[in-house]
Coordinates of C-alpha atoms and ligand atoms in Angstrom, one line a residue:
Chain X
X1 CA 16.7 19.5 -8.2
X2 CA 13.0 18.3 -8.0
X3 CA 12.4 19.6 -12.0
X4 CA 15.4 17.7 -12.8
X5 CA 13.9 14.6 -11.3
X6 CA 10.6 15.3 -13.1
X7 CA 12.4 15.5 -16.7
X8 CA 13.7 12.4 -17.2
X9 CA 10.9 10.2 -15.4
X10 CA 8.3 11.9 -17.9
X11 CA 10.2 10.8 -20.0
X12 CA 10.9 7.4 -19.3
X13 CA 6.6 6.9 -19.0
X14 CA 6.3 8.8 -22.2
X15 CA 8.4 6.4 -23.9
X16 CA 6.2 3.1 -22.6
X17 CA 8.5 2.5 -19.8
X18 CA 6.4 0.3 -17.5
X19 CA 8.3 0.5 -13.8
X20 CA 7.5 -2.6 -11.1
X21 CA 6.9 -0.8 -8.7
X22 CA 4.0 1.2 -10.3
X23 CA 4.1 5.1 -10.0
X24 CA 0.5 4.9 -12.5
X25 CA 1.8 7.9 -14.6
X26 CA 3.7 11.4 -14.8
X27 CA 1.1 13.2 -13.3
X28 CA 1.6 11.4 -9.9
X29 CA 5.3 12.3 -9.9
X30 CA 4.4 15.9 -10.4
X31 CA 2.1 15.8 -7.8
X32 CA 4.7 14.0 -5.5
X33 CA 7.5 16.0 -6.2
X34 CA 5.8 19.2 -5.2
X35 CA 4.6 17.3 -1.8
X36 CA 6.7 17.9 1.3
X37 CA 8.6 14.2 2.3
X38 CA 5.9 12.4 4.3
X39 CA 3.1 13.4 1.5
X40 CA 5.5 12.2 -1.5
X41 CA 6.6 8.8 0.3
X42 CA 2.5 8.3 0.9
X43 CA 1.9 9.4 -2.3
X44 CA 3.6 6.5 -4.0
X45 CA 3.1 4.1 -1.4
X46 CA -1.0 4.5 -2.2
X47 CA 0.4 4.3 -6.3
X48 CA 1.8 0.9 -5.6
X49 CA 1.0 -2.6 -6.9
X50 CA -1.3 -4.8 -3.9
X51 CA 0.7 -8.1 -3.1
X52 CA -0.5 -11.0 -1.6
X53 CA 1.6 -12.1 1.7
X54 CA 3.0 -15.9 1.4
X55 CA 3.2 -16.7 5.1
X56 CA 4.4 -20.1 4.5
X57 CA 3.9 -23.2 7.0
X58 CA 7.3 -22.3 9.2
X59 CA 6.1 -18.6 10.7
X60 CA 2.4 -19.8 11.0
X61 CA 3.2 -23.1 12.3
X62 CA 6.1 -22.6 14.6
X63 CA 6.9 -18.6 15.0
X64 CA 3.6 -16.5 14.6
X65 CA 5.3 -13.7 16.2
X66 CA 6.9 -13.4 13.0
X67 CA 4.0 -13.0 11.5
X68 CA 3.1 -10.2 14.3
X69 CA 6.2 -8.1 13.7
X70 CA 6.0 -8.6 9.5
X71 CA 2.2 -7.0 9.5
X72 CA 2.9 -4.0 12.3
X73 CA 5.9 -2.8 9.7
X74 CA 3.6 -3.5 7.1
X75 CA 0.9 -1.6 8.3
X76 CA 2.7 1.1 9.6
X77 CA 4.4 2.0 5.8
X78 CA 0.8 1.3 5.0
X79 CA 1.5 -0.6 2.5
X80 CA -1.1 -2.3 -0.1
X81 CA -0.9 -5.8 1.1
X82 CA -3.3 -8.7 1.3
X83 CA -4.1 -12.4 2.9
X84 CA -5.1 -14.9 0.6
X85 CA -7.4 -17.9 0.6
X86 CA -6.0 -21.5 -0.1
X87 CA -2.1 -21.3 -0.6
X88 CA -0.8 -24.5 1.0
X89 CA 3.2 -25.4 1.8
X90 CA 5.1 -23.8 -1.1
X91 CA 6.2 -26.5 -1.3
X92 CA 9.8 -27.0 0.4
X93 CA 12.0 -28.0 -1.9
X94 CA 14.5 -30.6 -0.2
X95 CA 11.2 -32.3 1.5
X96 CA 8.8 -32.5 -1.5
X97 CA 11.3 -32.1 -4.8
X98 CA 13.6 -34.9 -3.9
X99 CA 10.4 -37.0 -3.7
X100 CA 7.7 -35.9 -6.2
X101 CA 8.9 -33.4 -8.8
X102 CA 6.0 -33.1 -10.6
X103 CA 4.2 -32.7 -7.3
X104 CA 6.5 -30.0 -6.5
X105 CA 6.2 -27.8 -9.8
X106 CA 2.1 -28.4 -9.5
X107 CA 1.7 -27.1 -6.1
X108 CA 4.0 -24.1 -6.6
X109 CA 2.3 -23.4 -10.1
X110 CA -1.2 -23.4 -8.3
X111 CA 0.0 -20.9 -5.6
X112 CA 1.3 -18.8 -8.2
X113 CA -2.0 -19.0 -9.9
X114 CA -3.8 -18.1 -6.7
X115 CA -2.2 -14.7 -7.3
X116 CA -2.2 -14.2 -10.8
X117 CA -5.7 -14.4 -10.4
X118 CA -5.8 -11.6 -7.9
X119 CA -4.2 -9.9 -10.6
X120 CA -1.6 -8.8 -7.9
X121 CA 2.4 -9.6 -6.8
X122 CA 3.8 -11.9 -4.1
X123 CA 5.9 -10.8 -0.9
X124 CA 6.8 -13.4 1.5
X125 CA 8.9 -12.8 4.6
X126 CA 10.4 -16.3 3.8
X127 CA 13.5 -16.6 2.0
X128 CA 12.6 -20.5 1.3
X129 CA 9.0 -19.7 -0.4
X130 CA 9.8 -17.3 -2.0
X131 CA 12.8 -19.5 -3.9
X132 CA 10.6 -22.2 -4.6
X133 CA 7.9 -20.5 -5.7
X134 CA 10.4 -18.2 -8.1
X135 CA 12.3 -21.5 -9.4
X136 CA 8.9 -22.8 -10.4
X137 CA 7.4 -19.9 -12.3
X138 CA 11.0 -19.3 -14.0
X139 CA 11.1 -22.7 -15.4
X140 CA 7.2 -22.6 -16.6
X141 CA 8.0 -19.5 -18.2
X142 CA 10.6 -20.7 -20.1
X143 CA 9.5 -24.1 -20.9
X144 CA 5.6 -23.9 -22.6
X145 CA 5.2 -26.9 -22.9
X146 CA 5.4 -28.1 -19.3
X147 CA 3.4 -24.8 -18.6
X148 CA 0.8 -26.3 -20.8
X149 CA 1.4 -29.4 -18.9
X150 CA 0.7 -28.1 -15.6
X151 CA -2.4 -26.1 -16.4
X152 CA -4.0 -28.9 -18.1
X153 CA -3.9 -30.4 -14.1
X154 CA -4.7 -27.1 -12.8
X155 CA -7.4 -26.0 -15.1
X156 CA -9.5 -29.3 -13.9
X157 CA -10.0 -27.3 -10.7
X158 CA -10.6 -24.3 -12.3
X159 CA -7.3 -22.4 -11.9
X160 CA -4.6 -21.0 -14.4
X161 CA -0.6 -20.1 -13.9
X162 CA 0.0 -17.3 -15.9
X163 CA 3.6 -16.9 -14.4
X164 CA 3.1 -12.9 -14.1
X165 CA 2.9 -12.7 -10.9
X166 CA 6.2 -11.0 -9.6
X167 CA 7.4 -12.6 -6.5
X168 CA 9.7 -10.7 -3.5
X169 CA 11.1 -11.2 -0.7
X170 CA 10.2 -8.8 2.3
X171 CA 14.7 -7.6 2.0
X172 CA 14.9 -7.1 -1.6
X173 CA 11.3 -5.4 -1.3
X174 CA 12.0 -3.2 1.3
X175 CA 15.0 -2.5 -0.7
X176 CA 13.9 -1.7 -4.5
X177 CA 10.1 -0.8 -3.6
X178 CA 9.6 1.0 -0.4
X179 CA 13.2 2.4 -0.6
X180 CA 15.8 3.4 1.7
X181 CA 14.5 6.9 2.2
X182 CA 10.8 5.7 3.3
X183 CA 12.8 3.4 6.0
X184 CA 14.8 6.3 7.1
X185 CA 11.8 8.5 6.8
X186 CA 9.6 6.1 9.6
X187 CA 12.6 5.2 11.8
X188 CA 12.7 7.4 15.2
X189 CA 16.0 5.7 16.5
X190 CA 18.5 4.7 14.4
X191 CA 21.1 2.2 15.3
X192 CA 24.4 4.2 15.3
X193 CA 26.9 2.3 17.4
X194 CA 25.5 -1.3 16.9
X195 CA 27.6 -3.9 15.5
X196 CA 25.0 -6.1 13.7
X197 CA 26.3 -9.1 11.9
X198 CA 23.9 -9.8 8.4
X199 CA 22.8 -13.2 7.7
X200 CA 21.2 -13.1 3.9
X201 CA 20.2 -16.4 4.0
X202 CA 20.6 -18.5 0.7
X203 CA 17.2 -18.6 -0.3
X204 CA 16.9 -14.9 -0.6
X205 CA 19.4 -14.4 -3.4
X206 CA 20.0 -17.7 -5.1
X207 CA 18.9 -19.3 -8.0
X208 CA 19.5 -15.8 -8.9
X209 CA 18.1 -16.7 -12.8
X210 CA 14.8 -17.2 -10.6
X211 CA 14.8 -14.5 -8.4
X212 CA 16.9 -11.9 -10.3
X213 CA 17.2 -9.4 -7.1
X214 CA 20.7 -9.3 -6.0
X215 CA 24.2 -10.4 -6.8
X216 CA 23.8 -14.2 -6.2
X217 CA 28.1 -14.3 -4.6
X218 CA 28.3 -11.2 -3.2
X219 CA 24.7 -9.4 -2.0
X220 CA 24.6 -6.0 -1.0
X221 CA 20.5 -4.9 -0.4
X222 CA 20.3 -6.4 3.0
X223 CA 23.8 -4.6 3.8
X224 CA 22.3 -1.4 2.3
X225 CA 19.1 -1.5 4.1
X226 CA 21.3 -1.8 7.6
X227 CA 23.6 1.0 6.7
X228 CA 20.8 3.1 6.0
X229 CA 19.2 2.2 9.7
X230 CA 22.6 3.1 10.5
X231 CA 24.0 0.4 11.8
X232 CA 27.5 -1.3 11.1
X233 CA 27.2 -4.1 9.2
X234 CA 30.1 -6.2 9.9
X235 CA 32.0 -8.0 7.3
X236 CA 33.2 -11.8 8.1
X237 CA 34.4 -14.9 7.0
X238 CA 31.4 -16.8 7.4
X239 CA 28.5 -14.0 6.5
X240 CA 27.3 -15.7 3.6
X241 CA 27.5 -19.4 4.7
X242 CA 24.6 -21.6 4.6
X243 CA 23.2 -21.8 8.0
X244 CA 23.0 -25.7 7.8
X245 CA 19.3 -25.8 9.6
X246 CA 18.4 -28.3 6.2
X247 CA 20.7 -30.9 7.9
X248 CA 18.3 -30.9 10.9
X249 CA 15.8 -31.6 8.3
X250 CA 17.3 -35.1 7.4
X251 CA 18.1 -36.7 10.8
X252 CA 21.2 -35.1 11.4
X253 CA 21.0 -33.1 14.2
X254 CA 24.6 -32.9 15.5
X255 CA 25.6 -31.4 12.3
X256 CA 23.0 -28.9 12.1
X257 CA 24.6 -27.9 15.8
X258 CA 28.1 -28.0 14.0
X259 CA 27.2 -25.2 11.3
X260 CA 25.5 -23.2 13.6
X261 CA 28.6 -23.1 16.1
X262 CA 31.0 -22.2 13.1
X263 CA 29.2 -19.1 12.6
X264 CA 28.0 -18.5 16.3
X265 CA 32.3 -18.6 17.5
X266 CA 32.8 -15.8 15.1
X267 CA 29.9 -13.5 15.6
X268 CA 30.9 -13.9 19.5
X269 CA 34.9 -13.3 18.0
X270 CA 33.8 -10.3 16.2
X271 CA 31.6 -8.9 18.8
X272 CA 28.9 -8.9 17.2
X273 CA 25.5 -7.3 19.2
X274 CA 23.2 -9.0 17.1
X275 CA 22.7 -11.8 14.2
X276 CA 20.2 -10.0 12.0
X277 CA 18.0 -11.8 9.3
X278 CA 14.9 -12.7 7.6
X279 CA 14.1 -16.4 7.1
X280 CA 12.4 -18.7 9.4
X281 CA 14.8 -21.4 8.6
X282 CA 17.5 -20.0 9.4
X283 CA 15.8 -18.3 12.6
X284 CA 15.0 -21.9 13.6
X285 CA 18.6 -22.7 13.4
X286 CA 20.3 -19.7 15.6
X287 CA 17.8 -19.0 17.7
X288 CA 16.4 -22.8 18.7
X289 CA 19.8 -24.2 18.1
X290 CA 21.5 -21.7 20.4
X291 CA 19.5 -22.2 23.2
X292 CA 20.0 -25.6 22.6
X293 CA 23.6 -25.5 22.8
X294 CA 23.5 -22.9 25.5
X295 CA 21.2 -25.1 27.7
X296 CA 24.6 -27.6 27.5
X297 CA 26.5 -25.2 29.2
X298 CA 28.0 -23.9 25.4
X299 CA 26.9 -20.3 25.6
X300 CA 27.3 -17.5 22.7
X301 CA 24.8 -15.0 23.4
X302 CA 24.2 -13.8 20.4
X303 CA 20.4 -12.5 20.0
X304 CA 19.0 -13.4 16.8
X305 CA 16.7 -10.9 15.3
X306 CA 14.1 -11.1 12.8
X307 CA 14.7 -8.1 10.0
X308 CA 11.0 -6.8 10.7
X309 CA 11.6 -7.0 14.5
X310 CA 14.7 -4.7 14.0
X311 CA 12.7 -2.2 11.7
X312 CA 10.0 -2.4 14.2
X313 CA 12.2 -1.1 16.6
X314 CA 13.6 1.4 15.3
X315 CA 10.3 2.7 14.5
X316 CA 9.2 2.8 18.2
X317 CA 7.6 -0.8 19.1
X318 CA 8.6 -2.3 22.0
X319 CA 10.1 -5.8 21.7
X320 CA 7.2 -6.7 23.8
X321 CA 4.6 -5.9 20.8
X322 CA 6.8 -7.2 18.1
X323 CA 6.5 -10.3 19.8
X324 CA 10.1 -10.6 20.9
X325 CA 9.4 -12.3 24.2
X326 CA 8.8 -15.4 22.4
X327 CA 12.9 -16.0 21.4
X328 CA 14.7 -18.7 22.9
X329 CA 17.5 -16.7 22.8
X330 CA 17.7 -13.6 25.0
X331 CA 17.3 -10.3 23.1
X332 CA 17.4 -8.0 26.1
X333 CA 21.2 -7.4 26.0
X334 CA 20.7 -6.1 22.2
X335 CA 17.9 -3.6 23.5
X336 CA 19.1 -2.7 26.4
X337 CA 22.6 -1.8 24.7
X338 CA 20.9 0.5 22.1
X339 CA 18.7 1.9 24.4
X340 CA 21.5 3.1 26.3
X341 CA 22.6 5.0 23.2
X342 CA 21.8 8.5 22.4
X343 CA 18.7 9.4 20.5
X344 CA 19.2 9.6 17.1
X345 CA 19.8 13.5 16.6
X346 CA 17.8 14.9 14.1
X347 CA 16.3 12.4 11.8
X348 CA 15.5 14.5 9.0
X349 CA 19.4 16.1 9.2
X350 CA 20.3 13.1 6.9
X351 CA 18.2 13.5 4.2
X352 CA 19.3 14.9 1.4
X353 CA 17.5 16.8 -1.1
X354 CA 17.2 15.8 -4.4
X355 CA 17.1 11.7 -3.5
X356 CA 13.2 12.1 -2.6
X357 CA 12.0 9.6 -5.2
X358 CA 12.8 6.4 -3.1
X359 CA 16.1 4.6 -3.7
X360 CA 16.5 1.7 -5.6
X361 CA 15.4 2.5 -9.0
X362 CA 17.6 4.9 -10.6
X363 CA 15.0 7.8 -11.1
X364 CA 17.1 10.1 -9.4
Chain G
X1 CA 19.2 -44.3 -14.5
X2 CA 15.7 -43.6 -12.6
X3 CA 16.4 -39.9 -13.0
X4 CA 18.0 -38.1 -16.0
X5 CA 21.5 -36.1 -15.9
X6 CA 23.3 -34.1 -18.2
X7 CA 26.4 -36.6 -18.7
X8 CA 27.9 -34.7 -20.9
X9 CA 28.0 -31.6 -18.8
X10 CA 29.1 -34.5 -15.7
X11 CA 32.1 -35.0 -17.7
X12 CA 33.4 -31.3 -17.6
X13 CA 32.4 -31.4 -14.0
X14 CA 34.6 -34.2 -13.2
X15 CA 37.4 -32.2 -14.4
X16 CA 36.6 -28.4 -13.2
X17 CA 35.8 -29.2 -9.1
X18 CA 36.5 -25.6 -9.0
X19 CA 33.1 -25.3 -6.9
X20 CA 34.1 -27.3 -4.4
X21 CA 35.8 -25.0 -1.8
X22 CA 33.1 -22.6 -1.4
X23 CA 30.6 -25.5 -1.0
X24 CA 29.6 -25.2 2.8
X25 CA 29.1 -29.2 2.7
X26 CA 32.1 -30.1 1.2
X27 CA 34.2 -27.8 3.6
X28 CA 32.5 -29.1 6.7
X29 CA 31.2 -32.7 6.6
X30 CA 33.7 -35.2 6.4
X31 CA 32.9 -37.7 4.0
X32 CA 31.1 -35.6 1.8
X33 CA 32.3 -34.9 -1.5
X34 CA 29.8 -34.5 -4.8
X35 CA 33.3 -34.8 -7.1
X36 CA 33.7 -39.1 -6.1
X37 CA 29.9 -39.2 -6.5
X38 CA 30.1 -37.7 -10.1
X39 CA 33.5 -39.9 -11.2
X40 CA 30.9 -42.7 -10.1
X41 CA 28.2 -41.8 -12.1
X42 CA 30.5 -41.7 -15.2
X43 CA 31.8 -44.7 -14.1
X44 CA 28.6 -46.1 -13.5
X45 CA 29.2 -47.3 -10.4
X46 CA 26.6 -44.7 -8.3
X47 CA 24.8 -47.8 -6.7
X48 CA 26.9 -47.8 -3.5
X49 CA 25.4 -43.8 -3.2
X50 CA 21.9 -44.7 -3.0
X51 CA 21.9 -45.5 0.6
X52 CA 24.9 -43.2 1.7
X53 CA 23.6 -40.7 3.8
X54 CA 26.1 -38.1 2.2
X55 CA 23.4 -37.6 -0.9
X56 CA 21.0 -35.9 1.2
X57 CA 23.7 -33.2 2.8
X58 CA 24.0 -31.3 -0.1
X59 CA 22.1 -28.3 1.5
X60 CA 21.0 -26.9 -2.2
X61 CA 21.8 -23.5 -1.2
X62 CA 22.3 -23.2 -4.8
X63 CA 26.0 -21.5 -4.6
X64 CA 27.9 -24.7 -6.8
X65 CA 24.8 -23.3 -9.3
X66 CA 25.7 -19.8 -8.9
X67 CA 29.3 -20.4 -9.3
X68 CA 29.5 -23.3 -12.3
X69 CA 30.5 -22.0 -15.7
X70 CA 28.3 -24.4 -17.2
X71 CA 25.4 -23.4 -14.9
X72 CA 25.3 -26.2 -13.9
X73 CA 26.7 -27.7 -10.5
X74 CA 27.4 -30.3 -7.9
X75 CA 23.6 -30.1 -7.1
X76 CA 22.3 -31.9 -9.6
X77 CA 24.0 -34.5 -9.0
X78 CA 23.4 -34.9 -5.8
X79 CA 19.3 -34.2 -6.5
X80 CA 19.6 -37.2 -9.5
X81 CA 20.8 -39.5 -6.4
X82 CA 18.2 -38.5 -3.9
X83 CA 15.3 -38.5 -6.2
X84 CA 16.7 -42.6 -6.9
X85 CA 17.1 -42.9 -2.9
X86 CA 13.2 -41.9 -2.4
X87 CA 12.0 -43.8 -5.3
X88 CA 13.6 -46.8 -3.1
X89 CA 12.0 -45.4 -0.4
X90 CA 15.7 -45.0 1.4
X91 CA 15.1 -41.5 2.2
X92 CA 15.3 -40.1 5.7
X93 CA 13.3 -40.7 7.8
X94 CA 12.5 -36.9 8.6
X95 CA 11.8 -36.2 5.2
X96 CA 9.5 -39.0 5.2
X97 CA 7.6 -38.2 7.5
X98 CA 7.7 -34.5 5.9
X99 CA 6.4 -35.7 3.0
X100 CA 3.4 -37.9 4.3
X101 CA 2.0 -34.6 6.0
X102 CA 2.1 -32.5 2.6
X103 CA 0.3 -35.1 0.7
X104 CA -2.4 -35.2 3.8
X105 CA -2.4 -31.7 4.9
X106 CA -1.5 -29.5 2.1
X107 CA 1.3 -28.0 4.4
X108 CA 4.2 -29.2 6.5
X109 CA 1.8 -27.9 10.0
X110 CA -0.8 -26.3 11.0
X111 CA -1.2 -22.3 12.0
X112 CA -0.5 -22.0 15.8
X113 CA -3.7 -20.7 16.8
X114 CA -3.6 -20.1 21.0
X115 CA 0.0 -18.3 20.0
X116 CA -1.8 -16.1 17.4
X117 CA -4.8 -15.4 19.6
X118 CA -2.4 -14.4 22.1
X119 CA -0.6 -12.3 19.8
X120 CA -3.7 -10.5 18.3
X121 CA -3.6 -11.8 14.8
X122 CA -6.5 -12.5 12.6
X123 CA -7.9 -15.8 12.2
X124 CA -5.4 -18.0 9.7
X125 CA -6.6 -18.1 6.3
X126 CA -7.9 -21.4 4.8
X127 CA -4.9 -23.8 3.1
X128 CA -6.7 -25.4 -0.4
X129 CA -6.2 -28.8 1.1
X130 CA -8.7 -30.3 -0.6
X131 CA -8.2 -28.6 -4.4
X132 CA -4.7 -30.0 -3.5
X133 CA -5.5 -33.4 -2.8
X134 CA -7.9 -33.4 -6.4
X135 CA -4.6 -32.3 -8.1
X136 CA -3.0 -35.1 -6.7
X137 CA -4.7 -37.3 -7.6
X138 CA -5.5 -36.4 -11.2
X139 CA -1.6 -36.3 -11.3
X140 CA -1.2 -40.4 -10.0
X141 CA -4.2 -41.0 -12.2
X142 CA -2.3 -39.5 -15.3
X143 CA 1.0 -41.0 -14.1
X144 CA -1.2 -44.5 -14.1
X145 CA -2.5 -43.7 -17.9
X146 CA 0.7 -42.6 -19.3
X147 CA 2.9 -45.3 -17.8
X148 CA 5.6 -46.1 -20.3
X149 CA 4.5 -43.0 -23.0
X150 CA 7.5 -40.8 -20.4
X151 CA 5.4 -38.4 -19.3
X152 CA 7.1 -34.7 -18.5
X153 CA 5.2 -34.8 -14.9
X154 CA 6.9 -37.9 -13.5
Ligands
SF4_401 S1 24.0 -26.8 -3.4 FE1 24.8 -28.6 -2.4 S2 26.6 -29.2 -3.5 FE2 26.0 -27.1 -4.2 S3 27.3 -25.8 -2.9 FE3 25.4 -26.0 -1.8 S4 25.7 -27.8 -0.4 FE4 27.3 -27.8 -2.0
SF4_402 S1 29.5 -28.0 -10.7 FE1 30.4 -26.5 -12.2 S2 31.9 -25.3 -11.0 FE2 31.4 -27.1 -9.8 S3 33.0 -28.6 -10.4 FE3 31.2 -29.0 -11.7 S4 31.6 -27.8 -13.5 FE4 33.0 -27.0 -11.9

């Protein structure tokens, strides 16, 4: 099985084939392939690109324990990441775009040049940056002459967009570049038996000609990456409705309540244990929301995890050190319910040989 | 019009709607419905728009986009309308006020820093603020050169 997944990937660098994320040549692959597990997930953890972590002003301004739970995941999969000097807002699109369009595109286009000078990608565990930073370097790309435009502004301060920068999202990441088999590989507990309803969020998957990472209608990496933890992820009406927090954005604040309770009635319907997802928009919404409505007497007790709390878990954190304290919503009931669940049997009984080379990128 | 649209691509729109049930907006706020803001535009009658709060509930979650066969969708509309409503300086008053901090600060807050020293995270790295502001203004002072030549930026 291992030869046969040596083969074709020799092949594939022989011909020029240039794979994002970067195994640096053959000779890694042999080397990994003759590695037990641990040693070949390392191996091509060390291999990969550095990225540059887009906080973004909504985890460092309002949840930094967010930004707690993001860097103990990725520092346990010791991963290759970075902070970087001088990023400002993204910028958010329905604040500043509607506004100042050119002000948009030139503040996105400097951020973006930020890390094309690093000479190194983007991950952000916001779904909302990491949109608006992607529409903006898509249309550059495809439009030289605004690109010109812009860099004419930026190169006054001494800065560059180059556009090729590739920018992620912490899901789709996890998904095509760490790979299902490294999550399995760090988990201790997995979550058989919990219900967990998926919340994508938008801005994760759409404009899909910007972000090109999933199916823009019907997404599937999030649902793969909960499956794997081994979870059920529930199917429902509303699972890839807009969460509406952007209508608590322009003074309407009873509406924002309104979408939240559409989707809160069915999770609570459905019996869902948890809302799982990874944007602090849409965090802001269930979570702060919830309580809200709870503190009314309207109560739907559904926890609302962050995706890096729920890998942090699994990997052996207590919600304590991922910073899970800090909800407005109680997340107790989701812990204690799991903990209450069998330990996960054998963790390496589900591995299967022959699927070593991580998941998502069809060198298997 | 104070912000350009594809009018031809309108047109179709006006008679496709097919977007409009799986826009969350349009199945949950009354009142809101981008297909009588586009038969206005063609009709050039958008005026009574500008000041509706409806423009700004379009949620751009991009799925209209996603779904139009001309790639196209409700959104674009609705943005053509909002960028007129701030030009008039009708907007929101939350996104006003969002606004006025990004041109000060650079960013829509500032890094919680008792939270993250509670938390044990490492100091927050700088924001650019001021490279940003000198962008900004090159960009008004170019806008201010260029004023009537159409400039791409504006
Ligand atoms: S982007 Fe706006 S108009 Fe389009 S589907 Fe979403 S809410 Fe509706
Ligand atoms: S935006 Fe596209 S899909 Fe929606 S009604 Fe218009 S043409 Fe049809």
């Amino acid at each position: 099985m291992l030869t046969q997944i040596g083969r074709p990937v020799c092949g594939f660098f022989g011909n020029g084939w240039k794979p994002r994320p970067l195994f640096k040549g053959a000779g890694a692959l042999s080397y990994v392939s003759t590695q037990r597990m641990f040693g070949r997930i390392q191996g091509i953890l060390e291999l990969m690109r550095e990225f540059a972590v887009f906080w973004g002003c909504t985890i460092q301004t309002r949840f930094p324990f967010i930004e707690k739970s993001t860097r103990i995941v990725l520092e346990a999969f010791k991963l290759p990441y970075r902070d970087v000097d001088g990023f400002t807002c993204c910028p958010e699109k329905s604040l500043v775009n509607n506004v100042d369009h050119g002000m948009f595109t030139l503040t996105a286009a400097r951020n973006v040049a930020l890390v094309d000078e690093l000479d190194c990608d983007l991950v952000s565990p916001c779904t909302g940056c990491v949109s608006n930073l992607a529409t903006v370097e898509s249309e550059l790309n495809a439009n030289p002459k605004e690109k010109d435009h812009v860099n004419s502004f930026l190169k006054q301060v001494g800065r560059e967009f180059k556009g090729k920068a590739k920018l992620s999202h912490l899901v789709p990441f996890f998904h095509d570049t760490v790979g299902l088999h490294a999550i399995k590989r760090m988990m201790k507990k997995d979550f058989s038996g919990m219900k967990i309803a998926l919340h994508y969020g938008c801005h994760m998957i759409r404009p899909s000609h910007a972000l090109k990472n999933d199916d823009p209608l019907i997404p599937k990496k999030f649902d793969n990456i909960i499956r794997a933890m081994g979870a059920e992820s529930l199917e429902f009406p509303t699972k890839l409705m807009c969460c509406g927090q952007g209508l608590d954005r322009i003074d309407q604040h009873e509406m924002a309540l309104h979408f939240a309770r559409i989707k809160l009635r069915e999770l609570k319907a459905i019996g869902a244990d948890a809302l799982v997802l990874c944007c602090p928009s849409c965090f802001l919404q269930f979570d702060n929301n919830q309580f809200l409505m709870e503190k009314e007497g309207e109560k739907y007790g559904i926890p609302v995890i962050y995706f890096t709390e729920l890998l942090g878990l699994s990997m052996g954190y207590s919600p304590d050190e991922l910073g899970m304290t800090a909800h407005r919503v109680d997340c107790m009931p989701f812990v204690k319910k799991w903990e209450s669940l069998g330990e996960k049997a054998s963790r390496d009984e589900d591995l299967s040989e022959g699927l070593n080379v991580t998941g998502a990128e069809g060198l298997g | 019009m104070e912000a350009s649209l594809n009018l031809k691509l309108l047109e179709m729109c006006s008679k496709c709607g097919a977007c409009f049930s799986i826009c969350p907006s349009c199945v949950n706020i009354p009142g809101y419905d981008p297909r009588e803001v586009i038969k206005d535009i063609l009709d050039g009658s958008h005026e009574k728009w500008i000041n509706s709060k409806h423009i700004w509930e379009c949620l751009e979650c991009h799925y209209c986009l996603e779904m139009c066969y001309q790639h196209y969708g409700f959104e674009n509309a609705m943005t053509a309308m909002r960028t007129i409503a701030a030009k008039r300086g009708v907007h929101p008053t939350q996104v006003k006020r969002g606004w006025e901090m990004f041109v000060k600060t650079s960013r829509l807050g500032e890094p919680a820093i008792p939270a993250r020293k509670k938390l044990g995270l490492p100091e927050a790295k700088g924001s650019g603020a001021e490279e940003f502001k000198k962008l900004y203004a090159l960009l008004k002072e170019s806008r201010e050169k260029g004023r009537g030549h159409g400039g791409k930026t504006e």
